[in-house]
mmCIF file of C-alpha atoms in Angstrom:
data_model
loop_
_atom_site.group_PDB
_atom_site.id
_atom_site.type_symbol
_atom_site.label_atom_id
_atom_site.label_comp_id
_atom_site.label_asym_id
_atom_site.label_seq_id
_atom_site.Cartn_x
_atom_site.Cartn_y
_atom_site.Cartn_z
ATOM 1 C CA MET A 545 0.821 -3.723 -26.366
ATOM 2 C CA ALA A 546 -1.689 -2.674 -29.009
ATOM 3 C CA SER A 547 -1.389 -6.101 -30.584
ATOM 4 C CA ALA A 548 -2.566 -7.767 -27.347
ATOM 5 C CA SER A 549 -5.672 -5.571 -27.385
ATOM 6 C CA ASN A 550 -6.348 -6.655 -30.952
ATOM 7 C CA VAL A 551 -6.156 -10.298 -29.871
ATOM 8 C CA ILE A 552 -9.049 -9.768 -27.449
ATOM 9 C CA ILE A 553 -11.205 -8.176 -30.130
ATOM 10 C CA GLN A 554 -10.360 -10.849 -32.717
ATOM 11 C CA CYS A 555 -11.072 -13.669 -30.279
ATOM 12 C CA THR A 556 -14.509 -12.406 -29.296
ATOM 13 C CA SER A 557 -15.941 -13.166 -32.729
ATOM 14 C CA SER A 558 -16.247 -16.889 -31.960
ATOM 15 C CA SER A 559 -19.815 -17.974 -31.280
ATOM 16 C CA SER A 560 -18.898 -21.428 -29.941
ATOM 17 C CA PHE A 561 -18.002 -20.059 -26.509
ATOM 18 C CA GLU A 562 -20.431 -18.911 -23.844
ATOM 19 C CA TYR A 563 -18.052 -16.158 -22.701
ATOM 20 C CA ASP A 564 -15.613 -14.043 -24.652
ATOM 21 C CA VAL A 565 -13.373 -13.578 -21.611
ATOM 22 C CA PHE A 566 -12.770 -15.238 -18.276
ATOM 23 C CA VAL A 567 -11.002 -12.971 -15.788
ATOM 24 C CA SER A 568 -9.084 -14.780 -13.066
ATOM 25 C CA PHE A 569 -8.237 -12.617 -10.047
ATOM 26 C CA ARG A 570 -7.940 -12.624 -6.276
ATOM 27 C CA GLY A 571 -10.943 -10.613 -5.184
ATOM 28 C CA GLU A 572 -9.455 -9.386 -1.926
ATOM 29 C CA ASP A 573 -6.577 -7.778 -3.843
ATOM 30 C CA THR A 574 -8.265 -6.238 -6.853
ATOM 31 C CA HIS A 575 -12.060 -6.577 -6.864
ATOM 32 C CA ASN A 576 -12.990 -3.094 -5.649
ATOM 33 C CA ASN A 577 -10.542 -1.269 -7.877
ATOM 34 C CA PHE A 578 -8.704 -2.661 -10.892
ATOM 35 C CA THR A 579 -10.904 -5.618 -11.823
ATOM 36 C CA GLY A 580 -14.048 -3.583 -11.228
ATOM 37 C CA PHE A 581 -12.849 -1.083 -13.823
ATOM 38 C CA LEU A 582 -11.707 -3.908 -16.118
ATOM 39 C CA PHE A 583 -15.136 -5.580 -16.096
ATOM 40 C CA GLU A 584 -16.820 -2.235 -16.764
ATOM 41 C CA ALA A 585 -14.477 -1.520 -19.701
ATOM 42 C CA LEU A 586 -15.091 -4.981 -21.196
ATOM 43 C CA LYS A 587 -18.857 -4.502 -20.845
ATOM 44 C CA LYS A 588 -18.703 -1.087 -22.570
ATOM 45 C CA GLN A 589 -16.910 -2.741 -25.498
ATOM 46 C CA GLY A 590 -19.617 -5.412 -25.765
ATOM 47 C CA ILE A 591 -17.292 -8.150 -24.537
ATOM 48 C CA GLU A 592 -19.072 -10.858 -22.550
ATOM 49 C CA ALA A 593 -16.916 -11.599 -19.505
ATOM 50 C CA PHE A 594 -17.606 -14.173 -16.827
ATOM 51 C CA LYS A 595 -17.724 -12.545 -13.394
ATOM 52 C CA ASP A 596 -17.911 -14.994 -10.523
ATOM 53 C CA ASP A 597 -20.055 -12.876 -8.197
ATOM 54 C CA LYS A 598 -22.568 -12.065 -10.936
ATOM 55 C CA ASP A 599 -22.914 -15.288 -12.903
ATOM 56 C CA ILE A 600 -22.992 -17.931 -10.172
ATOM 57 C CA ARG A 601 -26.499 -18.501 -8.891
ATOM 58 C CA LYS A 602 -27.052 -18.619 -5.128
ATOM 59 C CA GLY A 603 -26.936 -22.161 -3.806
ATOM 60 C CA GLU A 604 -24.805 -23.539 -6.647
ATOM 61 C CA SER A 605 -21.507 -25.169 -5.926
ATOM 62 C CA ILE A 606 -18.780 -22.717 -6.906
ATOM 63 C CA ALA A 607 -16.156 -25.151 -8.215
ATOM 64 C CA PRO A 608 -18.202 -26.838 -10.985
ATOM 65 C CA GLU A 609 -19.679 -23.499 -12.102
ATOM 66 C CA LEU A 610 -16.215 -21.923 -12.387
ATOM 67 C CA ILE A 611 -14.887 -24.927 -14.289
ATOM 68 C CA ARG A 612 -17.789 -24.641 -16.766
ATOM 69 C CA ALA A 613 -17.123 -20.906 -17.144
ATOM 70 C CA ILE A 614 -13.416 -21.521 -17.771
ATOM 71 C CA GLU A 615 -14.140 -24.217 -20.319
ATOM 72 C CA GLY A 616 -16.767 -21.985 -21.936
ATOM 73 C CA SER A 617 -14.438 -18.993 -22.375
ATOM 74 C CA HIS A 618 -12.343 -18.057 -25.379
ATOM 75 C CA VAL A 619 -9.801 -15.652 -23.836
ATOM 76 C CA PHE A 620 -8.333 -15.662 -20.342
ATOM 77 C CA LEU A 621 -7.145 -12.560 -18.521
ATOM 78 C CA VAL A 622 -5.186 -13.610 -15.455
ATOM 79 C CA VAL A 623 -4.636 -10.794 -12.969
ATOM 80 C CA PHE A 624 -1.630 -11.567 -10.785
ATOM 81 C CA SER A 625 -1.508 -9.609 -7.542
ATOM 82 C CA LYS A 626 0.687 -9.797 -4.451
ATOM 83 C CA ASP A 627 -1.455 -12.343 -2.602
ATOM 84 C CA CYS A 628 -2.666 -14.318 -5.596
ATOM 85 C CA ALA A 629 -0.490 -17.353 -4.770
ATOM 86 C CA SER A 630 -1.821 -17.512 -1.215
ATOM 87 C CA SER A 631 -5.190 -18.536 -2.668
ATOM 88 C CA THR A 632 -5.261 -22.205 -3.576
ATOM 89 C CA TRP A 633 -8.517 -21.434 -5.374
ATOM 90 C CA CYS A 634 -6.666 -19.021 -7.699
ATOM 91 C CA LEU A 635 -3.867 -21.549 -8.233
ATOM 92 C CA ARG A 636 -6.285 -24.360 -9.102
ATOM 93 C CA GLU A 637 -8.204 -22.033 -11.403
ATOM 94 C CA LEU A 638 -4.962 -21.046 -13.149
ATOM 95 C CA ALA A 639 -3.934 -24.697 -13.565
ATOM 96 C CA HIS A 640 -7.296 -25.454 -15.200
ATOM 97 C CA ILE A 641 -6.981 -22.410 -17.482
ATOM 98 C CA TRP A 642 -3.482 -23.538 -18.503
ATOM 99 C CA ASN A 643 -4.796 -27.014 -19.291
ATOM 100 C CA CYS A 644 -7.512 -25.476 -21.498
ATOM 101 C CA ILE A 645 -5.075 -23.398 -23.545
ATOM 102 C CA GLN A 646 -2.803 -26.412 -23.963
ATOM 103 C CA THR A 647 -5.640 -28.522 -25.373
ATOM 104 C CA SER A 648 -7.513 -25.997 -27.541
ATOM 105 C CA PRO A 649 -6.713 -22.789 -29.437
ATOM 106 C CA ARG A 650 -7.320 -20.035 -26.882
ATOM 107 C CA HIS A 651 -5.432 -17.022 -25.602
ATOM 108 C CA LEU A 652 -4.118 -16.224 -22.151
ATOM 109 C CA LEU A 653 -3.055 -12.678 -21.336
ATOM 110 C CA PRO A 654 -1.377 -12.084 -17.963
ATOM 111 C CA ILE A 655 -1.779 -8.813 -16.099
ATOM 112 C CA PHE A 656 0.701 -8.129 -13.299
ATOM 113 C CA TYR A 657 -1.152 -5.836 -10.913
ATOM 114 C CA ASP A 658 1.120 -4.242 -8.330
ATOM 115 C CA VAL A 659 3.504 -7.220 -8.475
ATOM 116 C CA ASP A 660 6.769 -7.722 -10.347
ATOM 117 C CA PRO A 661 6.381 -10.327 -13.129
ATOM 118 C CA SER A 662 9.734 -11.879 -12.169
ATOM 119 C CA GLN A 663 8.427 -12.420 -8.623
ATOM 120 C CA VAL A 664 5.563 -14.465 -10.083
ATOM 121 C CA ARG A 665 7.796 -16.340 -12.543
ATOM 122 C CA LYS A 666 10.491 -17.154 -9.952
ATOM 123 C CA GLN A 667 8.004 -17.490 -7.069
ATOM 124 C CA SER A 668 10.009 -15.167 -4.866
ATOM 125 C CA GLY A 669 8.874 -12.630 -2.274
ATOM 126 C CA ASP A 670 5.170 -12.967 -1.439
ATOM 127 C CA TYR A 671 4.858 -15.911 -3.823
ATOM 128 C CA GLU A 672 7.674 -17.768 -2.067
ATOM 129 C CA LYS A 673 5.981 -17.171 1.311
ATOM 130 C CA ALA A 674 2.657 -18.444 -0.035
ATOM 131 C CA PHE A 675 4.180 -21.651 -1.388
ATOM 132 C CA SER A 676 6.050 -22.216 1.854
ATOM 133 C CA GLN A 677 2.729 -22.019 3.714
ATOM 134 C CA HIS A 678 1.056 -24.420 1.265
ATOM 135 C CA GLN A 679 3.859 -26.943 1.745
ATOM 136 C CA GLN A 680 3.860 -26.588 5.536
ATOM 137 C CA SER A 681 0.096 -27.075 5.767
ATOM 138 C CA PHE A 682 0.323 -30.648 4.381
ATOM 139 C CA ARG A 683 -3.173 -30.148 2.921
ATOM 140 C CA PHE A 684 -1.903 -30.430 -0.647
ATOM 141 C CA GLN A 685 -0.053 -33.162 -2.463
ATOM 142 C CA GLU A 686 3.450 -32.303 -3.599
ATOM 143 C CA LYS A 687 2.389 -33.103 -7.177
ATOM 144 C CA GLU A 688 -0.325 -30.417 -7.068
ATOM 145 C CA ILE A 689 2.081 -27.824 -5.653
ATOM 146 C CA LYS A 690 4.631 -28.719 -8.349
ATOM 147 C CA THR A 691 1.956 -28.219 -11.030
ATOM 148 C CA TRP A 692 1.052 -24.794 -9.605
ATOM 149 C CA ARG A 693 4.706 -23.754 -9.634
ATOM 150 C CA GLU A 694 5.210 -24.908 -13.225
ATOM 151 C CA VAL A 695 2.058 -23.187 -14.450
ATOM 152 C CA LEU A 696 2.984 -19.924 -12.697
ATOM 153 C CA GLU A 697 6.404 -20.013 -14.337
ATOM 154 C CA GLN A 698 4.910 -20.667 -17.785
ATOM 155 C CA VAL A 699 2.141 -18.054 -17.568
ATOM 156 C CA ALA A 700 4.403 -15.390 -16.046
ATOM 157 C CA SER A 701 6.767 -15.894 -18.999
ATOM 158 C CA LEU A 702 4.071 -14.855 -21.479
ATOM 159 C CA SER A 703 3.926 -11.322 -22.782
ATOM 160 C CA GLY A 704 1.416 -9.304 -20.790
ATOM 161 C CA TRP A 705 0.777 -6.070 -18.941
ATOM 162 C CA ASP A 706 2.836 -4.848 -15.991
ATOM 163 C CA ILE A 707 0.646 -2.493 -13.941
ATOM 164 C CA ARG A 708 2.489 -1.482 -10.813
ATOM 165 C CA TYR A 709 1.901 1.537 -8.679
ATOM 166 C CA LYS A 710 4.928 3.755 -8.807
ATOM 167 C CA GLN A 711 5.487 6.028 -5.852
ATOM 168 C CA GLN A 712 5.433 9.604 -7.016
ATOM 169 C CA LYS A 713 8.204 11.786 -5.705
ATOM 170 C CA MET A 714 7.150 15.272 -4.832
ATOM 171 C CA LEU A 715 9.067 17.827 -6.804
ATOM 172 C CA ARG A 716 10.019 20.984 -4.964
ATOM 173 C CA PRO A 717 10.153 24.293 -6.828
#
C-alpha cells in the first residue's frame, strides 16, 4: 500500500483546493479512536484536512458547509465502519464525494475500519440491516437508496486499507 500513501502526498501539491483531504467517517464509530489519530497524523505531515467539528462555525447549516468542504477537497478518505450505512448523512456525503470524483480528477481512498470490505460491497450483515431500515422508514425515495447502494458497491471495489481488529489468542507455555 505504499503507492496509496504516495498518492496522498502527490495530490496535496495542488493549490486550487481549500483542503488537501476530506475525511468521511461516522463519528460515533471512529471519532474518539481511529479518525482522531488519522487527523493528528495528517496534521503532523502538513496535510490540510477538513474536520467537521473543527471547521464548521457555530450557527452555520451543516449540509451546505460540508458540501463546500467536499467540493473544495482534492483527496477523499472514506472510513467505512460497521454502522456507517445506518447514517443517511454518511451515505449522502459519500454519494456527493463519488459525484465529485466522477466529474473532476480527484482520488478516493477507502479505509475499512473493523468491517469486512465485502460486507460493504455486497451490503450484507450490518449494511443489509441498515438498508432494510432505510427502506422500511419510507423517508427516502427508492432512487436515492439505489444510488447509495451503487456508490457503496463502486467505492468498496476500489483498492484501499482493511483495518480490522483481530482477536488475539492467548498462547500458553
